[in-house]
Coordinates of C-alpha atoms and ligand atoms in Angstrom, one line a residue:
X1 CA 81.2 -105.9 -15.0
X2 CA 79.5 -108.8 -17.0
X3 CA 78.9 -112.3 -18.5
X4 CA 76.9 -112.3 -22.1
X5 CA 75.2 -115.6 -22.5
X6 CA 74.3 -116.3 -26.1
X7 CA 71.2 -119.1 -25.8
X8 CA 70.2 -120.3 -28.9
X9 CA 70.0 -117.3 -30.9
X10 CA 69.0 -117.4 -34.3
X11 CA 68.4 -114.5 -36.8
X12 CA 66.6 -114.7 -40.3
X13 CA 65.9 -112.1 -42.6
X14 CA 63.5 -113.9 -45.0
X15 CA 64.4 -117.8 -45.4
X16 CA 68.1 -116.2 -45.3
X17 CA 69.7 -117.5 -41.6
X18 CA 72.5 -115.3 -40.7
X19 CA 73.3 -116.6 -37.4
X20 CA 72.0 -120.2 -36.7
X21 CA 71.2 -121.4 -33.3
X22 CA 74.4 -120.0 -31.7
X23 CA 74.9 -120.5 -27.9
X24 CA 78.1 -118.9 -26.1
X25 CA 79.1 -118.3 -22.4
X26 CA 81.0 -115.5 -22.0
X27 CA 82.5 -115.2 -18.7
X28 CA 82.9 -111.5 -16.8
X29 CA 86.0 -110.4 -17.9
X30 CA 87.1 -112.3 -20.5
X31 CA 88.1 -111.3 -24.0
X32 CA 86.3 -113.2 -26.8
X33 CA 87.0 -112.9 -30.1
X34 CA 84.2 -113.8 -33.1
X35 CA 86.5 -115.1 -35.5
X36 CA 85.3 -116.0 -39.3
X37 CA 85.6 -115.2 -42.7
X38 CA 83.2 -112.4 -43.9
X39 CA 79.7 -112.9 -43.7
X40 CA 79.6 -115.6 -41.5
X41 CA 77.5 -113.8 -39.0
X42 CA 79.8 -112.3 -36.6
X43 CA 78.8 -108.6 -37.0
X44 CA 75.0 -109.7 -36.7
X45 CA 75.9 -111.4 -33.6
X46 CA 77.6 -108.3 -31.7
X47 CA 74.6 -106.4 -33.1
X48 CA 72.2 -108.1 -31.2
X49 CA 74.1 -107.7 -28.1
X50 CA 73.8 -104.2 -28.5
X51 CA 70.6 -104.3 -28.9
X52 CA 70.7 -102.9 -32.8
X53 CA 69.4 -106.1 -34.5
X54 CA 66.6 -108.6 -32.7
X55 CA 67.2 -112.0 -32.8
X56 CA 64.4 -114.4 -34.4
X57 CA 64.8 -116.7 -31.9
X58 CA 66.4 -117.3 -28.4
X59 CA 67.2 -115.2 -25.5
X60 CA 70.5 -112.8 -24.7
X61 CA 71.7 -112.4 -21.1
X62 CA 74.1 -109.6 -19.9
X63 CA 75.1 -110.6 -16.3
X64 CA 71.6 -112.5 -14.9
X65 CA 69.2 -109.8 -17.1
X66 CA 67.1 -111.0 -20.4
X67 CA 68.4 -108.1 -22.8
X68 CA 66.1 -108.9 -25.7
X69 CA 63.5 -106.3 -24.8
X70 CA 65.9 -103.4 -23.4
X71 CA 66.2 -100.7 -25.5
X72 CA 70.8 -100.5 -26.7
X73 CA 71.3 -97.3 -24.6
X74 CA 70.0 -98.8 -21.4
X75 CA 72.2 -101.9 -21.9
X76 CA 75.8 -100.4 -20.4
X77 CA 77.6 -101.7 -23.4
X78 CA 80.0 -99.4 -25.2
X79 CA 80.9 -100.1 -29.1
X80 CA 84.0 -99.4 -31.3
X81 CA 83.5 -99.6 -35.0
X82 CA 86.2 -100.0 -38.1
X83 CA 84.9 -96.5 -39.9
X84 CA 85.3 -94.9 -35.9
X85 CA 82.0 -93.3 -36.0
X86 CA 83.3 -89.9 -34.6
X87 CA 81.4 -86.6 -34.7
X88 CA 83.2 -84.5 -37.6
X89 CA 82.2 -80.9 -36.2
X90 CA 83.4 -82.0 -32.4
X91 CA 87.3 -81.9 -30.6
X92 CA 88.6 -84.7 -29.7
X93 CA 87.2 -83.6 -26.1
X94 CA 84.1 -83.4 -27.0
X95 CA 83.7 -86.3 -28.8
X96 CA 85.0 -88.5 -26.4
X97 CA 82.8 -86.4 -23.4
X98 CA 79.9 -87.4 -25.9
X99 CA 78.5 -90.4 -24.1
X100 CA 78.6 -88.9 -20.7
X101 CA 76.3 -86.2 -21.8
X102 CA 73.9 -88.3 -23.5
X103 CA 73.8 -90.6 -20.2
X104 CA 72.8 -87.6 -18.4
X105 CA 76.2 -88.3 -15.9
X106 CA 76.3 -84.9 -13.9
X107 CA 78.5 -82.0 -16.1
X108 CA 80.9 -81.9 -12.6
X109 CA 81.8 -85.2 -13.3
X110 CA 83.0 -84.5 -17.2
X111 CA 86.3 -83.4 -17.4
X112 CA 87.9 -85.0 -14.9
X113 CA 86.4 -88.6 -16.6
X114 CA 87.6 -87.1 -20.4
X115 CA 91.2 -86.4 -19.6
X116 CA 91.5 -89.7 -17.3
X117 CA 90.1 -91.9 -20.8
X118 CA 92.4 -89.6 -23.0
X119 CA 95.6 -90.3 -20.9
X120 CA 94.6 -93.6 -21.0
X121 CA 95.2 -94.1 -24.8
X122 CA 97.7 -91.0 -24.8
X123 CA 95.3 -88.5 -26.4
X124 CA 96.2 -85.6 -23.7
X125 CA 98.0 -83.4 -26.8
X126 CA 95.3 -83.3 -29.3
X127 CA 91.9 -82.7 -27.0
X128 CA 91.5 -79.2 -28.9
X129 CA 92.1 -80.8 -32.2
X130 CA 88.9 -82.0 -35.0
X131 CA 89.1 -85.1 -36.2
X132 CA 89.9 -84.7 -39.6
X133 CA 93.4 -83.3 -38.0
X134 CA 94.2 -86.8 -36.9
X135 CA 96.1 -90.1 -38.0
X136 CA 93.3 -93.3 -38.7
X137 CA 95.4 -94.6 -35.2
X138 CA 94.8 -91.8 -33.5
X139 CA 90.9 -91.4 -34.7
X140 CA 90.8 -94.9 -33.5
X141 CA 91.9 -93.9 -30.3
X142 CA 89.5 -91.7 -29.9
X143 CA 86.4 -93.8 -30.5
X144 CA 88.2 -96.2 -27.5
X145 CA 88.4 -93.5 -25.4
X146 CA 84.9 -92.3 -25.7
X147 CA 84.2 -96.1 -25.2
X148 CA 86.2 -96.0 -22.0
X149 CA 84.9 -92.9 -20.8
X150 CA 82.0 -94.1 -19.2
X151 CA 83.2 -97.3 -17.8
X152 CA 80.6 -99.7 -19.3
X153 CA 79.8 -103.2 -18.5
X154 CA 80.8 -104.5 -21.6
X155 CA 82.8 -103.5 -24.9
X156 CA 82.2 -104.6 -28.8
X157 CA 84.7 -104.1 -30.9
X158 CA 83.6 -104.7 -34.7
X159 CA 86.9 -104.8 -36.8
X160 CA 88.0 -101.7 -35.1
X161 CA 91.9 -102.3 -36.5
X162 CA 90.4 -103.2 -40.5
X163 CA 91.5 -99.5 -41.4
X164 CA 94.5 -98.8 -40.0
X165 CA 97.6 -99.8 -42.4
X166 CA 99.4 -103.0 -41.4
X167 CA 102.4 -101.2 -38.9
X168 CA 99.3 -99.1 -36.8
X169 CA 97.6 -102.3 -36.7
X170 CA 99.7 -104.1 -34.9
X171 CA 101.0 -101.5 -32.7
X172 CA 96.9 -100.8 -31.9
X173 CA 96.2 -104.7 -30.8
X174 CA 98.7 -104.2 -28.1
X175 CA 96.9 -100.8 -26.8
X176 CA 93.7 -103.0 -26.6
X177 CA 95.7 -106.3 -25.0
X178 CA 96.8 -103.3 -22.9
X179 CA 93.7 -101.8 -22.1
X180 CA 91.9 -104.7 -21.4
X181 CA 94.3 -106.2 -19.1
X182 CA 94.4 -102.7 -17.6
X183 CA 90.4 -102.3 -17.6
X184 CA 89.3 -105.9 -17.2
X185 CA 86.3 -105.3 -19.1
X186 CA 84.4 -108.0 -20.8
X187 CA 84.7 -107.9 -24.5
X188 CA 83.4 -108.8 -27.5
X189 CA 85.9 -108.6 -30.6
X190 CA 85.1 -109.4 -34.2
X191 CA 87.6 -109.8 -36.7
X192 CA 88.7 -111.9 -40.1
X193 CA 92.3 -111.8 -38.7
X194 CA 93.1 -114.9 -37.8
X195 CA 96.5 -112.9 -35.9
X196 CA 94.2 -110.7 -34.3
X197 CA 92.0 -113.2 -32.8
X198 CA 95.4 -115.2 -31.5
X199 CA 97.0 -112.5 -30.4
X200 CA 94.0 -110.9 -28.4
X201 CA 91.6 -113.4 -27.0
X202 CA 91.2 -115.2 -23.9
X203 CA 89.1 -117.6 -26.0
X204 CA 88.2 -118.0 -29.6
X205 CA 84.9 -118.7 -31.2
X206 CA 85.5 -119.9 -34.9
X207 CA 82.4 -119.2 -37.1
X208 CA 81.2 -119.8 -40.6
X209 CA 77.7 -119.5 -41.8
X210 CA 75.7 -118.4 -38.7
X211 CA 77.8 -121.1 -36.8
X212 CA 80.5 -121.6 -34.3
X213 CA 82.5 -124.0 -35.1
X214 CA 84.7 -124.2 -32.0
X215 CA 85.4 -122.6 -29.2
X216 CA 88.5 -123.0 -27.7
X217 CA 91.9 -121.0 -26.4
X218 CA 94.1 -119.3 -29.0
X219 CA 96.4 -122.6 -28.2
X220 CA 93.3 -125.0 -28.4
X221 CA 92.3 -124.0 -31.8
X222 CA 95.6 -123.6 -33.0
X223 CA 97.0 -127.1 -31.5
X224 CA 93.8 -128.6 -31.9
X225 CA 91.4 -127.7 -34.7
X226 CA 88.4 -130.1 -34.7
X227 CA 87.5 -129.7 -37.8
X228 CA 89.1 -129.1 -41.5
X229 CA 87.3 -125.5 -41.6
X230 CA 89.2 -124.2 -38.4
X231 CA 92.7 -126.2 -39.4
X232 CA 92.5 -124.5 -42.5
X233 CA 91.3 -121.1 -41.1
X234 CA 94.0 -120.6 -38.3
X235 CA 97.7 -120.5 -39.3
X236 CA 99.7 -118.6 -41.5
X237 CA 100.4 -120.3 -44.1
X238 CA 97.5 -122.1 -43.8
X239 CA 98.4 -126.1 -42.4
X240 CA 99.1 -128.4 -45.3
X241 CA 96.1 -130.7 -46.3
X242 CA 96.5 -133.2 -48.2
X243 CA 93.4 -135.3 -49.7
X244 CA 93.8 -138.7 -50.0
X245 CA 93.3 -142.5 -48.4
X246 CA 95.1 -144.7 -45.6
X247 CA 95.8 -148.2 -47.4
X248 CA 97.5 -150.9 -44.7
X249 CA 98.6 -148.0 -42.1
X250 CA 100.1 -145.9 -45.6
X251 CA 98.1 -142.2 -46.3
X252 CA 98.4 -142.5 -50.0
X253 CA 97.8 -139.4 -52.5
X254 CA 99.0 -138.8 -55.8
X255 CA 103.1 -138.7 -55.4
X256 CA 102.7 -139.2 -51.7
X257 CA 103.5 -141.9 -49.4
X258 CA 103.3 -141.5 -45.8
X259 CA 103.8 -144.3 -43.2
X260 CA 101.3 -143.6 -40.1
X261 CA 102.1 -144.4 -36.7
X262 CA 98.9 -147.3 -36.9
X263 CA 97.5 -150.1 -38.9
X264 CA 94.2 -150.2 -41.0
X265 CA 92.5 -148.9 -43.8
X266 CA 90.0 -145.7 -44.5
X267 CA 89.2 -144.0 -47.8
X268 CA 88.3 -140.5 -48.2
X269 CA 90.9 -138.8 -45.6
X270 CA 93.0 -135.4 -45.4
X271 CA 96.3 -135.4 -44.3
X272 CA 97.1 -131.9 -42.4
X273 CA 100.7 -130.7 -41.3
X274 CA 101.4 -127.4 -40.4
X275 CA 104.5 -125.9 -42.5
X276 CA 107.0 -125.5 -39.0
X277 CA 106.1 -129.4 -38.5
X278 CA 107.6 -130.1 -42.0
X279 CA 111.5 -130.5 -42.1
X280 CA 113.6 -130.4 -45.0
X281 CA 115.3 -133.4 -45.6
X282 CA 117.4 -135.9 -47.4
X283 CA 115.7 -135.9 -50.8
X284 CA 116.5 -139.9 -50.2
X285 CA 114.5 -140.0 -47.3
X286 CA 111.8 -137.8 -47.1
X287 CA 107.5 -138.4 -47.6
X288 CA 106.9 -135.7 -49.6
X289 CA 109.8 -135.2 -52.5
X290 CA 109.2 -133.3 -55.3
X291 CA 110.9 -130.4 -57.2
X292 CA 111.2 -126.9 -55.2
X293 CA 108.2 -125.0 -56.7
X294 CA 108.5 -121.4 -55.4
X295 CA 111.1 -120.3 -52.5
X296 CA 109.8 -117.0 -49.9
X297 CA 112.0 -115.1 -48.0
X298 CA 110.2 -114.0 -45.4
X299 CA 112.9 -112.6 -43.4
X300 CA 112.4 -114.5 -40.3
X301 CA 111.8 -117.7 -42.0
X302 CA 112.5 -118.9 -45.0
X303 CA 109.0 -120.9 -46.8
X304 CA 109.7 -123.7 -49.1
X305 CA 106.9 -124.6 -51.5
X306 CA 106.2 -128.2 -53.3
X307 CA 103.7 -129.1 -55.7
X308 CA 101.8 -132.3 -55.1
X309 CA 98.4 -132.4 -57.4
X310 CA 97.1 -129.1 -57.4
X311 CA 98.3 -128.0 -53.9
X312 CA 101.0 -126.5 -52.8
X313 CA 102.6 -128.2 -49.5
X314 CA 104.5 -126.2 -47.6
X315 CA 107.4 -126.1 -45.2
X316 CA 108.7 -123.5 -42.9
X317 CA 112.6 -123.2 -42.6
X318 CA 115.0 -121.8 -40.6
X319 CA 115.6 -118.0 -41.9
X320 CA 118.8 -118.7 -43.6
X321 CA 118.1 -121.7 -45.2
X322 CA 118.6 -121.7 -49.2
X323 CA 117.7 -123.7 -52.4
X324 CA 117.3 -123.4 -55.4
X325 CA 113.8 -123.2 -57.0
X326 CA 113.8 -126.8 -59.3
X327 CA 116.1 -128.5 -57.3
X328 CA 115.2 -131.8 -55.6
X329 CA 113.5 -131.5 -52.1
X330 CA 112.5 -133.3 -49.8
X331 CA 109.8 -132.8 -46.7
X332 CA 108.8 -135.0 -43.8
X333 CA 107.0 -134.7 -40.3
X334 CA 107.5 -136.8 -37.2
X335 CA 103.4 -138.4 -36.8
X336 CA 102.9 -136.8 -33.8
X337 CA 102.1 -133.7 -36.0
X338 CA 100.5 -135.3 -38.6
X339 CA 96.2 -134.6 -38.1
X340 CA 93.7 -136.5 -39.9
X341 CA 89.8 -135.2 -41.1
X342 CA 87.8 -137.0 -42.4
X343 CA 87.0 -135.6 -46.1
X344 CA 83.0 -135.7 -46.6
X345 CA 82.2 -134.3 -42.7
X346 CA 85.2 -132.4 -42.1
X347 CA 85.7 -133.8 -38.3
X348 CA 89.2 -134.4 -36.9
X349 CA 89.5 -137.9 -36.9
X350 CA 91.5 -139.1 -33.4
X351 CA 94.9 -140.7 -34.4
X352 CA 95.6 -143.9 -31.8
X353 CA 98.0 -142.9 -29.0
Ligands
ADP401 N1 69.8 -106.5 -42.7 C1 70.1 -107.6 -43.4 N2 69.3 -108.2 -44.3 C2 69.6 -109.3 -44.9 N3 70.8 -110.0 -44.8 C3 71.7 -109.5 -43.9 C4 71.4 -108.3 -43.2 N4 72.5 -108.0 -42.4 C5 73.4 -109.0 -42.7 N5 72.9 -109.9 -43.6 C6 73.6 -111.1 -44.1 O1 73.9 -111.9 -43.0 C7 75.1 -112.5 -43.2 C8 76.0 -112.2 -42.0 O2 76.3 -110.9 -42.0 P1 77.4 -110.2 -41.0 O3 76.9 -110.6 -39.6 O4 77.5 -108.8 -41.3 O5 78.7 -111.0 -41.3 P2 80.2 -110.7 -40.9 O6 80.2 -109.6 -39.9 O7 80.7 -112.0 -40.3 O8 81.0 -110.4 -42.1 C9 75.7 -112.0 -44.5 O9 75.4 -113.0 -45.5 C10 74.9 -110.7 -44.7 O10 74.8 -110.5 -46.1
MG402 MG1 81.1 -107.7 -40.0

């Protein structure tokens, strides 16, 4: 078992940064996710934990141990990739037996530790079988068990659910919230799935361009994005932001009028509201009323798009809710979910309690 400290860790290729000054505490145990649109340095990151890229600057810590100079195969990490990275001529067996041959861990010890990873992850049936006789899950499984097998300090996971089509995908997330609970194994996850990285971690790291941009709980980020990269990153739909300025305690954009809770003045704001914050209502009444722009059935909800400028603000109704695209709508929030950035920086500004 393990904590991964990140400290100050850059990497450059050229003038190119690809992870800028990054410094994270991962605690023993914990799940962490690297979440962040592609190319914002979350693979790199992982890589250098492993030991396969070397950082430009700054040091990497697994438990109280400088890693930097330690060769990957002597760091007790075990990785899982999207493309699975098994051997095409080996079983099943011997692919996931792999590791424990190449650690030197005695041949006594094999099978017992092959069969106890398979079970784990339900592969007992298809030990004999080759790889290209298998489901993308059940490839996928076997590149976890091999990373189970030998009981390592530490897992990366890069992407590892990217190929599997949407149903496996989610049914695979819970065999690793399963496994980790059931392992308590500290890991690092990368993804661009915003669901994944809810769903999965014990905390969040938001990147974009070599950065973090916050680190936080699944519920912290989500309830509480500091900045307008984050509040637009996390949430499906995305949260509703809305450019505009606050004139006497009014946010004022083109077609919108929206009294805030507080007095005063500021140019250059956005205006977010998640789409389950926004009601329909009274088109008499409501902030935001304009015609019904698109309607979504989404089975368990119904979404209700407006037009305002060239955004689309959306609301999130109850599943059986119905209208007519064109007709006369009307949204509004109560200002306890309304959150306000700043538009140049980007920063969350604090709304007065
Ligand atoms: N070996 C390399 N040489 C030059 N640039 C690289 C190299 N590896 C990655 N990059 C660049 O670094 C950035 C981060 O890459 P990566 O960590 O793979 O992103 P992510 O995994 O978040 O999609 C990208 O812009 C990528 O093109
Ligand atoms: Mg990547």
């Amino acid at each position: 078992m393990a904590s991964i400290r990140f400290s100050n860790i850059t990497k450059r290729w050229g003038s190119f940064v690809g992870v800028d000054n990054l410094s994270l505490d991962i605690a023993d145990r914990e799940f962490i996710v690297l979440l962040g649109p592609s190319g914002c340095g979350k693979t790199t990151s992982m890589r250098m934990v492993a030991g396969l890229d070397d950082p430009t600057l700054g040091d990497i810590f697994i438990g109280d141990r400088r890693v930097n100079d330690l060769e990957p195969k002597d760091r007790d990490i075990a990785m899982v990739f999207q493309s699975y990275g098994l051997y095409a001529h080996l079983s099943v067996y011997e692919n996931i037996r792999f590791p424990l041959k190449v650690r030197g861990i005695p041949n006594a010890e094999h099978d017992a530790k092959v069969r106890a990873a398979a079970a784990m992850v339900e592969l007992t049936e298809f030990l004999e079988r080759k790889p290209k006789a298998l489901s993308g899950g059940q490839r996928q499984r076997v590149a976890l068990a091999r990373a189970i097998v030998r009981q390592p300090n530490c897992f990366l996971m890069d992407e590892p659910l990217s190929n599997l089509d949407a149903k496996l995908r989610i049914s695979m997330r819970a065999e690793i919230k399963h496994l980790h609970h059931r392992l308590n194994v500290t890991t690092i996850y990368v993804t661009h799935d915003q669901v994944e990285a809810m769903t999965l971690a014990d905390r969040v790291a938001v990147m974009e361009k070599g950065r973090i941009r916050q680190l936080g709980t699944p519920t912290d980020i989500y309830n509480n994005p500091a900045n307008l990269f984050v509040a637009g990153f996390i949430g499906s739909p995305p949260m509703n932001l809305i450019e505009g300025d606050i004139i006497d305690g009014q946010f004022r954009a083109e077609g919108v009028s929206v009294p805030l809770p507080f007095a005063g003045s500021r140019t250059d704001v956005v205006l977010g509201i998640r789409a389950e914050d926004l009601r329909l209502t009274d088109p008499m009444y409501g902030h935001f009323r304009q015609k019904v722009y698109s309607v979504e059935l989404l089975g368990d909800a119904t979404l209700v798009s407006q037009r305002i400028g060239a955004r689309l603000i959306t609301a999130r109704a109850d599943k059986g809710f119905r209208i007519e695209m064109g007709a006369t709508s009307a949204f509004e929030a109560v200002p306890s979910a309304y959150y306000l950035f700043d538009r140049v920086s980007g920063d969350r500004i604090a709304l007065p309690a």
